[in-house]
Coordinates of N, CA and C in Angstrom, one line a residue:
M1 N -110.0 6.7 6.2 CA -109.8 5.6 6.9 C -110.2 5.8 8.4
E2 N -111.0 5.0 8.9 CA -112.0 4.8 10.1 C -111.0 4.8 10.9
L3 N -111.4 5.7 12.2 CA -110.8 5.9 13.4 C -110.5 4.0 13.8
S4 N -111.5 3.3 13.8 CA -111.1 2.6 14.9 C -110.9 1.1 13.8
N5 N -110.5 1.0 12.8 CA -109.7 0.5 11.7 C -108.2 0.6 12.6
I6 N -107.7 1.9 12.8 CA -106.5 2.6 12.7 C -105.4 1.8 14.0
E7 N -107.3 2.0 15.0 CA -106.9 1.8 16.2 C -106.3 0.2 16.9
K8 N -107.3 -0.8 16.0 CA -106.9 -1.8 15.2 C -105.5 -2.9 15.1
L9 N -105.3 -1.8 13.2 CA -103.9 -1.7 13.3 C -103.0 -1.4 14.3
L10 N -102.7 -0.1 14.9 CA -101.8 -0.6 16.3 C -101.8 -1.3 16.5
E11 N -103.1 -1.8 17.4 CA -103.0 -2.8 18.6 C -101.9 -4.1 17.4
K12 N -102.1 -4.1 16.1 CA -101.7 -5.2 15.8 C -100.4 -5.2 15.5
Y13 N -100.2 -3.5 15.3 CA -97.9 -3.1 15.1 C -97.7 -3.1 15.7
F14 N -98.2 -3.3 17.2 CA -96.7 -3.4 19.0 C -97.1 -5.3 19.4
E15 N -98.2 -6.1 18.5 CA -98.6 -7.2 18.8 C -97.3 -7.8 18.1
G16 N -96.6 -7.6 16.7 CA -96.2 -7.5 15.9 C -96.3 -8.3 14.8
E17 N -97.9 -8.3 14.8 CA -99.3 -9.1 13.8 C -99.8 -8.9 12.2
T18 N -98.5 -6.9 12.1 CA -99.5 -6.9 11.2 C -98.7 -7.0 9.6
T19 N -99.2 -6.2 8.8 CA -98.4 -7.4 7.1 C -97.8 -5.7 7.1
I20 N -96.9 -5.8 5.7 CA -96.6 -4.8 5.1 C -97.2 -3.5 4.9
S21 N -98.6 -4.5 3.9 CA -99.3 -3.6 4.2 C -99.5 -2.9 4.9
E22 N -100.3 -2.9 6.0 CA -101.2 -2.5 7.0 C -99.6 -1.7 7.8
E23 N -98.7 -2.1 7.6 CA -97.8 -0.5 8.0 C -97.9 0.2 7.7
K24 N -97.9 0.4 5.9 CA -98.0 0.7 4.8 C -99.0 2.4 5.2
E25 N -100.4 1.6 5.5 CA -101.9 2.1 5.6 C -101.1 3.0 7.1
L26 N -100.4 2.4 8.1 CA -100.4 3.0 9.1 C -99.2 4.6 9.1
K27 N -98.2 4.5 8.2 CA -97.4 4.7 7.7 C -98.4 5.8 6.9
V28 N -99.3 6.0 6.1 CA -99.7 7.0 5.2 C -100.7 7.7 6.6
Y29 N -101.3 6.8 7.3 CA -102.2 7.8 7.8 C -101.6 8.6 9.1
F30 N -100.4 8.5 9.2 CA -100.1 9.4 10.3 C -98.4 10.2 10.2
T31 N -99.1 10.2 8.3 CA -97.9 12.1 7.9 C -98.7 12.3 7.9
R32 N -99.8 12.5 8.1 CA -100.9 13.1 7.2 C -100.9 14.4 8.6
E33 N -101.5 15.6 7.9 CA -101.4 16.7 9.1 C -102.8 16.5 10.4
T34 N -103.1 16.2 10.3 CA -104.2 15.9 11.4 C -104.3 14.3 11.7
V35 N -104.2 14.8 13.2 CA -104.4 13.0 13.6 C -105.1 13.0 14.8
P36 N -106.1 11.9 15.1 CA -106.9 12.6 16.4 C -105.4 13.0 17.6
S37 N -106.0 13.5 18.1 CA -105.2 13.8 20.1 C -105.3 12.9 20.6
H38 N -105.7 12.0 20.6 CA -105.2 10.4 21.4 C -104.2 9.9 21.2
L39 N -103.9 10.0 19.5 CA -103.3 9.5 18.7 C -102.1 10.4 18.7
E40 N -102.1 11.5 18.7 CA -100.4 12.1 18.8 C -99.4 11.9 18.8
R41 N -99.1 10.6 19.6 CA -98.1 10.5 20.5 C -97.4 9.3 18.6
Y42 N -97.6 8.8 18.2 CA -97.5 7.6 17.4 C -97.3 9.0 16.0
K43 N -97.8 9.8 15.4 CA -97.1 10.1 15.3 C -95.9 10.7 14.7
D44 N -94.6 11.1 15.5 CA -93.5 11.1 15.5 C -92.4 9.7 14.9
L45 N -93.6 8.8 15.6 CA -92.9 7.4 15.7 C -92.4 7.1 14.2
F46 N -94.4 7.4 13.6 CA -94.3 6.5 12.0 C -93.9 7.6 11.3
Q47 N -93.5 9.3 11.1 CA -92.9 9.9 10.9 C -91.4 9.8 10.5
Y48 N -91.0 8.9 11.6 CA -89.6 8.8 11.3 C -89.5 8.0 10.4
F49 N -90.1 6.4 10.8 CA -89.9 5.6 9.7 C -89.9 6.1 7.9
S50 N -90.9 6.7 8.1 CA -91.2 7.0 6.5 C -90.0 7.9 6.4
Q51 N -89.9 8.5 6.6 CA -88.6 9.4 6.4 C -87.0 8.5 6.1
E52 N -87.0 7.5 7.5 CA -85.8 6.5 7.3 C -86.5 5.5 6.4
S53 N -86.9 6.0 5.8 CA -87.5 4.7 4.8 C -86.4 4.7 3.5
T54 N -86.6 6.1 3.1 CA -86.4 6.9 1.7 C -84.8 6.9 1.7
I55 N -84.2 6.9 2.6 CA -82.6 7.0 3.1 C -81.8 5.8 2.1
T56 N -80.5 6.4 1.1 CA -80.1 4.9 0.2 C -78.4 5.5 1.1
A57 N -77.9 4.9 0.5 CA -76.6 4.4 0.7 C -75.8 5.7 -0.3
T58 N -75.1 6.0 -0.2 CA -74.3 7.3 -1.0 C -73.4 6.2 -1.7
K59 N -72.5 5.6 -1.1 CA -70.8 5.2 -0.8 C -71.1 3.5 -1.3
D60 N -69.8 2.8 -2.2 CA -70.4 1.4 -2.1 C -69.3 0.3 -1.0
L61 N -69.6 0.1 -0.5 CA -68.6 -0.7 0.8 C -68.3 -1.8 0.2
K62 N -66.9 -1.7 0.2 CA -65.6 -2.6 -0.6 C -65.3 -3.6 1.1
L63 N -65.9 -5.0 0.6 CA -65.5 -6.0 1.9 C -63.2 -6.2 1.9
N64 N -63.6 -6.4 2.6 CA -61.8 -6.9 2.7 C -61.4 -8.5 3.0
T65 N -61.6 -8.7 2.1 CA -61.3 -10.1 1.5 C -60.1 -11.0 1.8
S66 N -59.2 -9.7 2.5 CA -57.5 -10.4 2.3 C -57.3 -11.7 3.4
S67 N -56.2 -12.4 2.6 CA -55.6 -13.6 3.2 C -55.8 -13.6 4.6
K68 N -55.5 -12.3 5.0 CA -54.5 -12.1 6.2 C -55.4 -12.5 7.5
K69 N -56.7 -12.0 7.7 CA -58.1 -12.7 8.2 C -57.9 -13.7 8.3
S70 N -57.9 -14.0 7.1 CA -58.7 -16.0 7.2 C -57.1 -16.5 7.6
R71 N -56.2 -16.5 7.3 CA -54.8 -16.9 8.0 C -54.9 -16.8 9.8
Y72 N -55.5 -15.7 10.2 CA -54.8 -15.6 11.6 C -56.3 -16.0 12.6
A73 N -57.7 -16.4 11.6 CA -58.7 -17.2 11.7 C -58.8 -18.9 12.0
W74 N -57.8 -19.8 10.7 CA -56.9 -20.7 11.0 C -55.8 -21.0 12.3
M75 N -55.0 -19.5 12.3 CA -54.2 -19.6 13.1 C -55.0 -19.6 14.7
G76 N -55.7 -19.2 15.0 CA -56.3 -19.4 16.0 C -57.0 -20.7 15.9
I77 N -57.7 -20.9 14.7 CA -58.3 -22.6 15.3 C -57.3 -23.5 15.8
A78 N -56.7 -23.6 14.8 CA -54.8 -24.7 14.7 C -54.6 -24.4 16.2
A79 N -54.4 -23.0 17.1 CA -54.0 -22.9 18.5 C -55.0 -23.3 19.8
S80 N -56.5 -23.5 19.6 CA -57.5 -23.8 20.1 C -57.8 -25.4 20.2
I81 N -57.4 -26.1 18.9 CA -57.0 -27.4 19.3 C -55.6 -28.0 19.2
A82 N -54.7 -27.5 19.5 CA -53.6 -27.6 20.1 C -53.6 -27.5 21.6
L83 N -54.3 -26.4 21.5 CA -54.5 -26.5 23.4 C -55.0 -27.1 24.3
I84 N -56.0 -27.6 23.2 CA -57.3 -28.9 23.6 C -56.6 -30.1 23.8
A85 N -56.3 -30.5 22.5 CA -55.5 -31.7 22.6 C -54.2 -32.2 23.5
G86 N -53.6 -30.9 23.9 CA -52.9 -30.8 25.4 C -52.9 -31.4 26.7
I87 N -54.1 -30.4 26.9 CA -54.9 -30.8 27.9 C -54.9 -32.2 28.6
F88 N -55.7 -32.9 27.2 CA -55.9 -33.7 27.2 C -55.0 -35.3 27.0
L89 N -54.6 -35.1 25.7 CA -52.9 -35.8 26.2 C -52.1 -35.5 27.9
T90 N -52.3 -34.6 28.2 CA -51.1 -34.8 29.7 C -51.6 -34.8 31.0
N91 N -52.9 -35.0 31.1 CA -54.5 -35.3 32.2 C -54.2 -37.2 32.0
T92 N -53.1 -37.6 32.6 CA -53.0 -39.1 32.5 C -54.3 -39.7 33.3
P93 N -54.6 -40.8 33.6 CA -55.6 -41.7 34.7 C -54.2 -42.0 35.7
P94 N -54.5 -41.7 37.0 CA -54.2 -42.1 37.8 C -52.9 -44.1 37.7
N95 N -52.3 -43.9 37.9 CA -51.5 -45.6 38.3 C -52.8 -46.5 39.7
P96 N -52.7 -47.6 38.9 CA -53.7 -48.1 40.2 C -52.9 -48.0 41.2
D97 N -51.4 -48.3 41.2 CA -51.0 -48.2 42.7 C -50.4 -47.5 43.4
E98 N -51.6 -46.3 42.9 CA -51.1 -44.8 44.1 C -52.6 -44.7 44.2
T99 N -53.7 -45.2 44.4 CA -54.9 -45.1 44.9 C -55.2 -45.2 45.8
L100 N -55.9 -43.6 46.9 CA -56.0 -42.8 48.3 C -56.8 -43.4 48.5
G101 N -56.5 -43.7 49.3 CA -57.6 -43.5 50.3 C -57.8 -45.4 51.0
T102 N -56.9 -46.3 49.6 CA -56.7 -47.5 50.7 C -55.9 -47.8 51.8
Y103 N -56.6 -48.3 52.6 CA -55.0 -49.0 53.6 C -55.1 -51.0 53.5
E104 N -53.7 -50.9 53.7 CA -53.4 -53.0 53.3 C -54.0 -53.4 55.2
D105 N -53.7 -52.0 56.1 CA -53.7 -53.0 57.8 C -55.3 -52.9 57.4
P106 N -56.0 -53.6 57.8 CA -57.5 -53.5 58.3 C -57.7 -53.0 60.1
E107 N -56.8 -52.5 60.5 CA -57.0 -52.1 61.9 C -57.0 -50.0 61.2
I108 N -55.8 -49.7 60.6 CA -55.5 -48.3 60.5 C -56.8 -48.3 59.6
A109 N -57.4 -48.9 59.1 CA -59.3 -48.7 57.5 C -60.0 -48.7 59.5
L110 N -59.5 -49.1 59.5 CA -60.6 -49.4 61.1 C -60.4 -47.8 61.6
Q111 N -60.0 -47.6 62.0 CA -59.2 -46.3 62.9 C -60.1 -44.7 61.9
E112 N -59.1 -45.2 60.6 CA -59.6 -44.3 60.3 C -61.1 -44.2 59.9
T113 N -61.9 -45.2 59.5 CA -63.1 -44.9 59.1 C -63.8 -43.6 60.7
K114 N -63.3 -44.6 61.5 CA -63.9 -44.1 63.1 C -64.1 -42.4 62.9
K115 N -62.8 -42.3 62.4 CA -62.6 -40.7 62.9 C -63.6 -40.3 61.9
I116 N -63.7 -40.8 61.0 CA -64.5 -39.9 59.6 C -66.1 -39.7 59.9
L117 N -66.2 -41.3 60.7 CA -68.2 -41.2 60.8 C -67.9 -40.5 61.9
N118 N -67.1 -40.4 63.1 CA -67.2 -39.7 64.0 C -67.1 -37.8 64.1
M119 N -66.4 -38.3 63.0 CA -66.6 -36.0 62.5 C -67.8 -35.9 62.0
V120 N -68.7 -36.9 61.1 CA -70.0 -36.9 60.6 C -70.3 -36.2 61.6
S121 N -70.3 -37.4 62.6 CA -71.6 -37.2 63.3 C -71.3 -35.8 64.7
Q122 N -70.5 -35.6 65.0 CA -70.2 -33.8 65.4 C -71.5 -33.4 64.1
L123 N -70.4 -33.0 63.4 CA -70.8 -31.7 62.3 C -72.7 -32.3 62.1
M124 N -73.3 -33.5 62.2 CA -74.6 -33.5 62.2 C -75.3 -33.1 63.1
N125 N -74.7 -33.5 64.5 CA -75.2 -32.9 65.6 C -75.4 -31.1 65.1
E126 N -74.4 -30.3 65.6 CA -74.2 -28.9 65.3 C -75.0 -29.2 64.2
G127 N -75.7 -29.3 63.6 CA -76.4 -28.6 62.3 C -78.2 -29.1 62.4
K128 N -78.3 -29.9 63.9 CA -79.8 -30.3 64.5 C -79.2 -29.3 65.5
Q129 N -79.1 -28.7 65.9 CA -79.0 -27.7 67.0 C -79.6 -26.6 66.3
E130 N -79.2 -26.4 65.3 CA -80.2 -25.2 64.6 C -81.3 -25.7 64.1
L131 N -82.3 -26.5 64.2 CA -83.8 -27.4 64.0 C -84.5 -27.0 64.8
V132 N -84.4 -26.4 66.5 CA -85.1 -25.8 67.4 C -85.5 -25.0 66.9
Y133 N -85.1 -24.1 66.4 CA -85.7 -22.7 65.8 C -87.1 -22.7 65.2
L134 N -86.6 -24.3 63.8 CA -87.5 -24.6 63.3 C -88.8 -25.3 63.4
N135 N -88.6 -26.0 65.1 CA -89.5 -26.8 65.6 C -90.1 -25.5 66.4
E136 N -89.9 -24.4 67.4 CA -90.2 -23.4 67.4 C -91.5 -22.6 66.6
F137 N -90.4 -22.7 65.8 CA -91.5 -21.3 64.6 C -92.8 -22.8 64.3
E138 N -92.9 -23.8 64.2 CA -93.8 -24.5 63.7 C -95.3 -24.9 65.0
S139 N -94.3 -24.9 66.1 CA -95.5 -24.5 67.0 C -96.1 -23.9 67.1
T140 N -95.4 -22.3 67.0 CA -95.8 -21.4 66.8 C -97.4 -21.6 66.0
T141 N -96.9 -21.7 65.2 CA -97.5 -21.9 63.6 C -98.8 -22.5 63.6
E142 N -98.7 -23.9 64.2 CA -100.2 -24.4 64.9 C -100.4 -23.8 65.8
K143 N -99.9 -23.0 66.9 CA -101.3 -22.6 67.8 C -101.6 -21.1 67.3
L144 N -101.3 -20.5 66.0 CA -101.9 -19.2 65.5 C -103.1 -20.0 64.6
T145 N -102.4 -21.1 64.2 CA -103.8 -21.8 63.2 C -104.8 -22.1 64.3
K146 N -105.0 -22.7 65.1 CA -106.0 -23.2 66.4 C -106.9 -22.4 66.4

């Protein structure tokens, strides 16, 4: 067999594009006694494959198809359904009378709104202080690019 053909087959093999007959050719080639030195590293691989393909099972496997396993499987499925149903049935929607965040008195609502907006403003200003470093970085990069 031609050496360049074997090298092409090896490339195809490692790309996963060979057919079964091409793989058999490679196995036959690498189980020979003489293999070129640059392909010696593949010899053990293909010899292993050819040896392992001859192994057959010596015992019959018996599958245990007892009803206990299927019963446990059905119990697990039933428990899962019961759990999901319990979660959805106990999670009742809130009463419209118990709505949170609403105020009857407009003055109290205005005071709470001002308090929350003041807190948001303070947090925004804290974040704005950190942007000073970004402005400094930007001015430095502008100096370097000019």
